[in-house]
């Protein structure tokens, strides 16, 4: 296992002012299943299909200690599950990963949880893991998420036209990224 993979596999708990980000795993099965019932979150992330409990359990079983990704459960100070934030799609030669986040319910959106969790994960990715680039795509019908990503420090790099067909309509994706040399607002 490479040094980069070892740092990902040793994923720590991250703490912010209001949140604890712990390694997502089998203990989060019920919360993950409940979050997958949030139709609006599925639309905002472009997630199609349904997942069985067995499929989700198998996915969560693979996560702890993975050397090619880092999946964090976002929890509040009392340990309540608020969602997940993920670094995946490792390109080790390029020191690059993809970023994604999903909050577990509409009542959690707009409260700054995503921005707070994202800042902590991006700081860890650059300062501890040693990544050079973290990138993402956000669908055009999700401007709130784009604003959150900009607050973290992500920069718009371009637009992927008609990237998703949802409910019969074409939706663009906005491509964003952050480099380890970019400013990190709020730091």
PDB file of C-alpha atoms in Angstrom:
ATOM      1  CA  UNK A   1       0.000   0.000   0.000  1.00  0.00           C
ATOM      2  CA  UNK A   2       1.369   3.419  -0.946  1.00  0.00           C
ATOM      3  CA  UNK A   3       1.868   6.192   1.604  1.00  0.00           C
ATOM      4  CA  UNK A   4      -1.129   8.050   0.144  1.00  0.00           C
ATOM      5  CA  UNK A   5      -3.333   4.955   0.436  1.00  0.00           C
ATOM      6  CA  UNK A   6      -2.140   4.432   4.008  1.00  0.00           C
ATOM      7  CA  UNK A   7      -3.155   7.989   4.934  1.00  0.00           C
ATOM      8  CA  UNK A   8      -6.606   7.435   3.414  1.00  0.00           C
ATOM      9  CA  UNK A   9      -6.982   4.072   5.163  1.00  0.00           C
ATOM     10  CA  UNK A  10      -6.092   5.644   8.523  1.00  0.00           C
ATOM     11  CA  UNK A  11      -8.974   8.082   8.169  1.00  0.00           C
ATOM     12  CA  UNK A  12      -9.291  10.010  11.448  1.00  0.00           C
ATOM     13  CA  UNK A  13     -12.304  11.548  13.140  1.00  0.00           C
ATOM     14  CA  UNK A  14     -12.504  15.232  12.205  1.00  0.00           C
ATOM     15  CA  UNK A  15     -14.048  17.746  14.584  1.00  0.00           C
ATOM     16  CA  UNK A  16     -15.446  21.194  13.771  1.00  0.00           C
ATOM     17  CA  UNK A  17     -17.324  23.744  15.838  1.00  0.00           C
ATOM     18  CA  UNK A  18     -20.653  21.887  15.512  1.00  0.00           C
ATOM     19  CA  UNK A  19     -19.794  18.564  13.896  1.00  0.00           C
ATOM     20  CA  UNK A  20     -17.900  15.306  14.253  1.00  0.00           C
ATOM     21  CA  UNK A  21     -16.982  13.515  11.041  1.00  0.00           C
ATOM     22  CA  UNK A  22     -16.436   9.833  11.745  1.00  0.00           C
ATOM     23  CA  UNK A  23     -15.595   6.987   9.424  1.00  0.00           C
ATOM     24  CA  UNK A  24     -18.748   5.826   7.659  1.00  0.00           C
ATOM     25  CA  UNK A  25     -19.268   2.108   8.072  1.00  0.00           C
ATOM     26  CA  UNK A  26     -21.640  -0.701   8.991  1.00  0.00           C
ATOM     27  CA  UNK A  27     -22.815   1.100  12.147  1.00  0.00           C
ATOM     28  CA  UNK A  28     -24.505   3.673   9.890  1.00  0.00           C
ATOM     29  CA  UNK A  29     -26.673   1.212   7.950  1.00  0.00           C
ATOM     30  CA  UNK A  30     -30.050   2.379   9.268  1.00  0.00           C
ATOM     31  CA  UNK A  31     -29.248   6.064   8.800  1.00  0.00           C
ATOM     32  CA  UNK A  32     -27.899   5.468   5.305  1.00  0.00           C
ATOM     33  CA  UNK A  33     -31.018   3.531   4.327  1.00  0.00           C
ATOM     34  CA  UNK A  34     -33.233   6.344   5.651  1.00  0.00           C
ATOM     35  CA  UNK A  35     -31.222   8.946   3.712  1.00  0.00           C
ATOM     36  CA  UNK A  36     -31.695   6.929   0.513  1.00  0.00           C
ATOM     37  CA  UNK A  37     -35.462   7.466   0.909  1.00  0.00           C
ATOM     38  CA  UNK A  38     -35.015  11.250   0.525  1.00  0.00           C
ATOM     39  CA  UNK A  39     -36.292  11.804  -3.030  1.00  0.00           C
ATOM     40  CA  UNK A  40     -35.072  15.399  -3.140  1.00  0.00           C
ATOM     41  CA  UNK A  41     -31.529  14.356  -2.168  1.00  0.00           C
ATOM     42  CA  UNK A  42     -31.619  11.711  -4.900  1.00  0.00           C
ATOM     43  CA  UNK A  43     -32.621  14.377  -7.437  1.00  0.00           C
ATOM     44  CA  UNK A  44     -29.998  16.868  -6.244  1.00  0.00           C
ATOM     45  CA  UNK A  45     -27.248  14.248  -6.566  1.00  0.00           C
ATOM     46  CA  UNK A  46     -28.613  12.677  -9.760  1.00  0.00           C
ATOM     47  CA  UNK A  47     -28.881   9.296  -8.045  1.00  0.00           C
ATOM     48  CA  UNK A  48     -31.165   6.852  -9.809  1.00  0.00           C
ATOM     49  CA  UNK A  49     -32.437   3.465  -8.847  1.00  0.00           C
ATOM     50  CA  UNK A  50     -32.971   1.857  -5.512  1.00  0.00           C
ATOM     51  CA  UNK A  51     -30.634  -0.002  -3.238  1.00  0.00           C
ATOM     52  CA  UNK A  52     -31.386  -3.042  -1.145  1.00  0.00           C
ATOM     53  CA  UNK A  53     -30.357  -3.230   2.473  1.00  0.00           C
ATOM     54  CA  UNK A  54     -27.915  -5.999   1.514  1.00  0.00           C
ATOM     55  CA  UNK A  55     -26.305  -3.831  -1.201  1.00  0.00           C
ATOM     56  CA  UNK A  56     -25.899  -0.905   1.186  1.00  0.00           C
ATOM     57  CA  UNK A  57     -24.550  -3.183   3.934  1.00  0.00           C
ATOM     58  CA  UNK A  58     -21.964  -4.658   1.511  1.00  0.00           C
ATOM     59  CA  UNK A  59     -20.889  -1.134   0.508  1.00  0.00           C
ATOM     60  CA  UNK A  60     -20.571   0.029   4.128  1.00  0.00           C
ATOM     61  CA  UNK A  61     -18.662  -3.141   5.069  1.00  0.00           C
ATOM     62  CA  UNK A  62     -15.980  -2.260   2.477  1.00  0.00           C
ATOM     63  CA  UNK A  63     -15.343   1.281   3.725  1.00  0.00           C
ATOM     64  CA  UNK A  64     -13.397   1.132   6.987  1.00  0.00           C
ATOM     65  CA  UNK A  65      -9.702   1.025   6.176  1.00  0.00           C
ATOM     66  CA  UNK A  66     -10.140   1.539   2.422  1.00  0.00           C
ATOM     67  CA  UNK A  67      -6.984   2.926   0.835  1.00  0.00           C
ATOM     68  CA  UNK A  68      -8.687   4.424  -2.216  1.00  0.00           C
ATOM     69  CA  UNK A  69     -11.392   6.574  -0.620  1.00  0.00           C
ATOM     70  CA  UNK A  70     -12.512   8.296   2.570  1.00  0.00           C
ATOM     71  CA  UNK A  71     -16.182   8.224   3.580  1.00  0.00           C
ATOM     72  CA  UNK A  72     -17.209  10.308   6.570  1.00  0.00           C
ATOM     73  CA  UNK A  73     -20.519  10.194   8.419  1.00  0.00           C
ATOM     74  CA  UNK A  74     -21.444  13.741   9.405  1.00  0.00           C
ATOM     75  CA  UNK A  75     -22.775  13.774  12.962  1.00  0.00           C
ATOM     76  CA  UNK A  76     -23.740  16.517  15.367  1.00  0.00           C
ATOM     77  CA  UNK A  77     -22.331  16.902  18.887  1.00  0.00           C
ATOM     78  CA  UNK A  78     -24.856  14.335  20.182  1.00  0.00           C
ATOM     79  CA  UNK A  79     -23.882  11.785  17.520  1.00  0.00           C
ATOM     80  CA  UNK A  80     -27.018  12.200  15.396  1.00  0.00           C
ATOM     81  CA  UNK A  81     -26.400  11.318  11.737  1.00  0.00           C
ATOM     82  CA  UNK A  82     -26.673  14.337   9.426  1.00  0.00           C
ATOM     83  CA  UNK A  83     -25.303  12.888   6.180  1.00  0.00           C
ATOM     84  CA  UNK A  84     -22.078  11.865   4.528  1.00  0.00           C
ATOM     85  CA  UNK A  85     -19.138  13.520   2.835  1.00  0.00           C
ATOM     86  CA  UNK A  86     -16.891  11.462   0.588  1.00  0.00           C
ATOM     87  CA  UNK A  87     -13.579  11.594  -1.211  1.00  0.00           C
ATOM     88  CA  UNK A  88     -13.509   8.884  -3.895  1.00  0.00           C
ATOM     89  CA  UNK A  89     -12.242   8.111  -7.393  1.00  0.00           C
ATOM     90  CA  UNK A  90      -8.591   8.311  -6.348  1.00  0.00           C
ATOM     91  CA  UNK A  91      -6.145   9.159  -9.141  1.00  0.00           C
ATOM     92  CA  UNK A  92      -2.983   8.399  -7.206  1.00  0.00           C
ATOM     93  CA  UNK A  93      -0.504   9.489  -9.899  1.00  0.00           C
ATOM     94  CA  UNK A  94      -2.258  12.855 -10.112  1.00  0.00           C
ATOM     95  CA  UNK A  95      -2.830  13.249  -6.349  1.00  0.00           C
ATOM     96  CA  UNK A  96      -6.498  13.882  -7.165  1.00  0.00           C
ATOM     97  CA  UNK A  97      -9.878  12.754  -5.861  1.00  0.00           C
ATOM     98  CA  UNK A  98     -13.558  13.443  -6.397  1.00  0.00           C
ATOM     99  CA  UNK A  99     -15.673  15.082  -3.677  1.00  0.00           C
ATOM    100  CA  UNK A 100     -19.332  14.503  -2.927  1.00  0.00           C
ATOM    101  CA  UNK A 101     -21.701  15.216  -0.068  1.00  0.00           C
ATOM    102  CA  UNK A 102     -25.304  14.411   0.791  1.00  0.00           C
ATOM    103  CA  UNK A 103     -27.209  15.673   3.802  1.00  0.00           C
ATOM    104  CA  UNK A 104     -29.857  13.364   5.262  1.00  0.00           C
ATOM    105  CA  UNK A 105     -33.034  15.344   4.792  1.00  0.00           C
ATOM    106  CA  UNK A 106     -34.323  18.700   3.604  1.00  0.00           C
ATOM    107  CA  UNK A 107     -34.457  20.132   7.137  1.00  0.00           C
ATOM    108  CA  UNK A 108     -30.646  19.918   7.309  1.00  0.00           C
ATOM    109  CA  UNK A 109     -29.997  21.916   4.144  1.00  0.00           C
ATOM    110  CA  UNK A 110     -29.279  25.629   4.340  1.00  0.00           C
ATOM    111  CA  UNK A 111     -27.828  25.506   7.850  1.00  0.00           C
ATOM    112  CA  UNK A 112     -24.149  25.480   6.872  1.00  0.00           C
ATOM    113  CA  UNK A 113     -23.521  21.839   7.801  1.00  0.00           C
ATOM    114  CA  UNK A 114     -22.310  20.973   4.299  1.00  0.00           C
ATOM    115  CA  UNK A 115     -19.926  23.911   4.167  1.00  0.00           C
ATOM    116  CA  UNK A 116     -18.557  23.179   7.636  1.00  0.00           C
ATOM    117  CA  UNK A 117     -18.070  19.471   6.913  1.00  0.00           C
ATOM    118  CA  UNK A 118     -16.612  20.217   3.478  1.00  0.00           C
ATOM    119  CA  UNK A 119     -14.012  22.619   4.840  1.00  0.00           C
ATOM    120  CA  UNK A 120     -12.830  20.027   7.347  1.00  0.00           C
ATOM    121  CA  UNK A 121     -12.550  17.272   4.732  1.00  0.00           C
ATOM    122  CA  UNK A 122     -10.801  19.479   2.161  1.00  0.00           C
ATOM    123  CA  UNK A 123      -8.316  20.716   4.768  1.00  0.00           C
ATOM    124  CA  UNK A 124      -7.569  17.103   5.749  1.00  0.00           C
ATOM    125  CA  UNK A 125      -7.278  16.041   2.094  1.00  0.00           C
ATOM    126  CA  UNK A 126      -4.699  18.715   1.309  1.00  0.00           C
ATOM    127  CA  UNK A 127      -2.845  19.047   4.625  1.00  0.00           C
ATOM    128  CA  UNK A 128      -2.750  15.435   5.835  1.00  0.00           C
ATOM    129  CA  UNK A 129      -3.450  13.130   2.885  1.00  0.00           C
ATOM    130  CA  UNK A 130      -1.304  15.160   0.492  1.00  0.00           C
ATOM    131  CA  UNK A 131      -3.729  15.623  -2.391  1.00  0.00           C
ATOM    132  CA  UNK A 132      -3.118  18.298  -5.002  1.00  0.00           C
ATOM    133  CA  UNK A 133      -6.618  18.458  -6.540  1.00  0.00           C
ATOM    134  CA  UNK A 134     -10.168  17.791  -5.349  1.00  0.00           C
ATOM    135  CA  UNK A 135     -12.947  18.090  -7.936  1.00  0.00           C
ATOM    136  CA  UNK A 136     -16.716  17.731  -8.166  1.00  0.00           C
ATOM    137  CA  UNK A 137     -19.732  18.238 -10.389  1.00  0.00           C
ATOM    138  CA  UNK A 138     -22.918  19.902  -9.170  1.00  0.00           C
ATOM    139  CA  UNK A 139     -26.130  19.957 -11.173  1.00  0.00           C
ATOM    140  CA  UNK A 140     -27.425  23.329 -12.299  1.00  0.00           C
ATOM    141  CA  UNK A 141     -30.704  22.808 -10.412  1.00  0.00           C
ATOM    142  CA  UNK A 142     -28.736  22.828  -7.143  1.00  0.00           C
ATOM    143  CA  UNK A 143     -27.439  26.406  -6.775  1.00  0.00           C
ATOM    144  CA  UNK A 144     -27.397  26.133  -2.966  1.00  0.00           C
ATOM    145  CA  UNK A 145     -24.780  23.398  -3.162  1.00  0.00           C
ATOM    146  CA  UNK A 146     -22.729  25.425  -5.638  1.00  0.00           C
ATOM    147  CA  UNK A 147     -22.726  28.381  -3.213  1.00  0.00           C
ATOM    148  CA  UNK A 148     -21.598  26.058  -0.409  1.00  0.00           C
ATOM    149  CA  UNK A 149     -18.754  24.695  -2.549  1.00  0.00           C
ATOM    150  CA  UNK A 150     -17.653  28.239  -3.413  1.00  0.00           C
ATOM    151  CA  UNK A 151     -17.585  29.102   0.315  1.00  0.00           C
ATOM    152  CA  UNK A 152     -15.252  26.124   0.840  1.00  0.00           C
ATOM    153  CA  UNK A 153     -12.965  27.404  -1.947  1.00  0.00           C
ATOM    154  CA  UNK A 154     -13.998  25.391  -4.996  1.00  0.00           C
ATOM    155  CA  UNK A 155     -13.704  27.288  -8.290  1.00  0.00           C
ATOM    156  CA  UNK A 156     -15.949  26.847 -11.316  1.00  0.00           C
ATOM    157  CA  UNK A 157     -13.924  25.336 -14.153  1.00  0.00           C
ATOM    158  CA  UNK A 158     -16.661  24.808 -16.696  1.00  0.00           C
ATOM    159  CA  UNK A 159     -20.053  23.470 -17.590  1.00  0.00           C
ATOM    160  CA  UNK A 160     -20.996  20.042 -18.908  1.00  0.00           C
ATOM    161  CA  UNK A 161     -24.042  20.598 -21.064  1.00  0.00           C
ATOM    162  CA  UNK A 162     -27.009  18.230 -20.809  1.00  0.00           C
ATOM    163  CA  UNK A 163     -25.154  15.973 -18.384  1.00  0.00           C
ATOM    164  CA  UNK A 164     -28.286  14.552 -16.757  1.00  0.00           C
ATOM    165  CA  UNK A 165     -31.788  13.827 -17.962  1.00  0.00           C
ATOM    166  CA  UNK A 166     -34.143  14.116 -15.006  1.00  0.00           C
ATOM    167  CA  UNK A 167     -37.926  13.924 -15.263  1.00  0.00           C
ATOM    168  CA  UNK A 168     -37.703  14.447 -19.016  1.00  0.00           C
ATOM    169  CA  UNK A 169     -35.565  17.599 -18.824  1.00  0.00           C
ATOM    170  CA  UNK A 170     -31.878  18.025 -19.595  1.00  0.00           C
ATOM    171  CA  UNK A 171     -29.758  19.468 -16.804  1.00  0.00           C
ATOM    172  CA  UNK A 172     -26.224  20.869 -17.031  1.00  0.00           C
ATOM    173  CA  UNK A 173     -23.487  20.007 -14.544  1.00  0.00           C
ATOM    174  CA  UNK A 174     -21.126  22.652 -13.234  1.00  0.00           C
ATOM    175  CA  UNK A 175     -17.552  21.355 -12.926  1.00  0.00           C
ATOM    176  CA  UNK A 176     -15.667  22.725  -9.919  1.00  0.00           C
ATOM    177  CA  UNK A 177     -12.289  22.016  -8.358  1.00  0.00           C
ATOM    178  CA  UNK A 178      -9.872  23.143  -5.735  1.00  0.00           C
ATOM    179  CA  UNK A 179      -6.079  22.869  -5.708  1.00  0.00           C
ATOM    180  CA  UNK A 180      -3.899  22.646  -2.631  1.00  0.00           C
ATOM    181  CA  UNK A 181      -2.454  26.029  -3.646  1.00  0.00           C
ATOM    182  CA  UNK A 182      -5.861  27.772  -3.820  1.00  0.00           C
ATOM    183  CA  UNK A 183      -7.036  30.079  -1.029  1.00  0.00           C
ATOM    184  CA  UNK A 184      -9.268  28.419   1.559  1.00  0.00           C
ATOM    185  CA  UNK A 185     -11.907  30.895   2.741  1.00  0.00           C
ATOM    186  CA  UNK A 186     -12.805  30.725   6.413  1.00  0.00           C
ATOM    187  CA  UNK A 187      -9.482  29.223   7.393  1.00  0.00           C
TER     188      UNK A 187
END
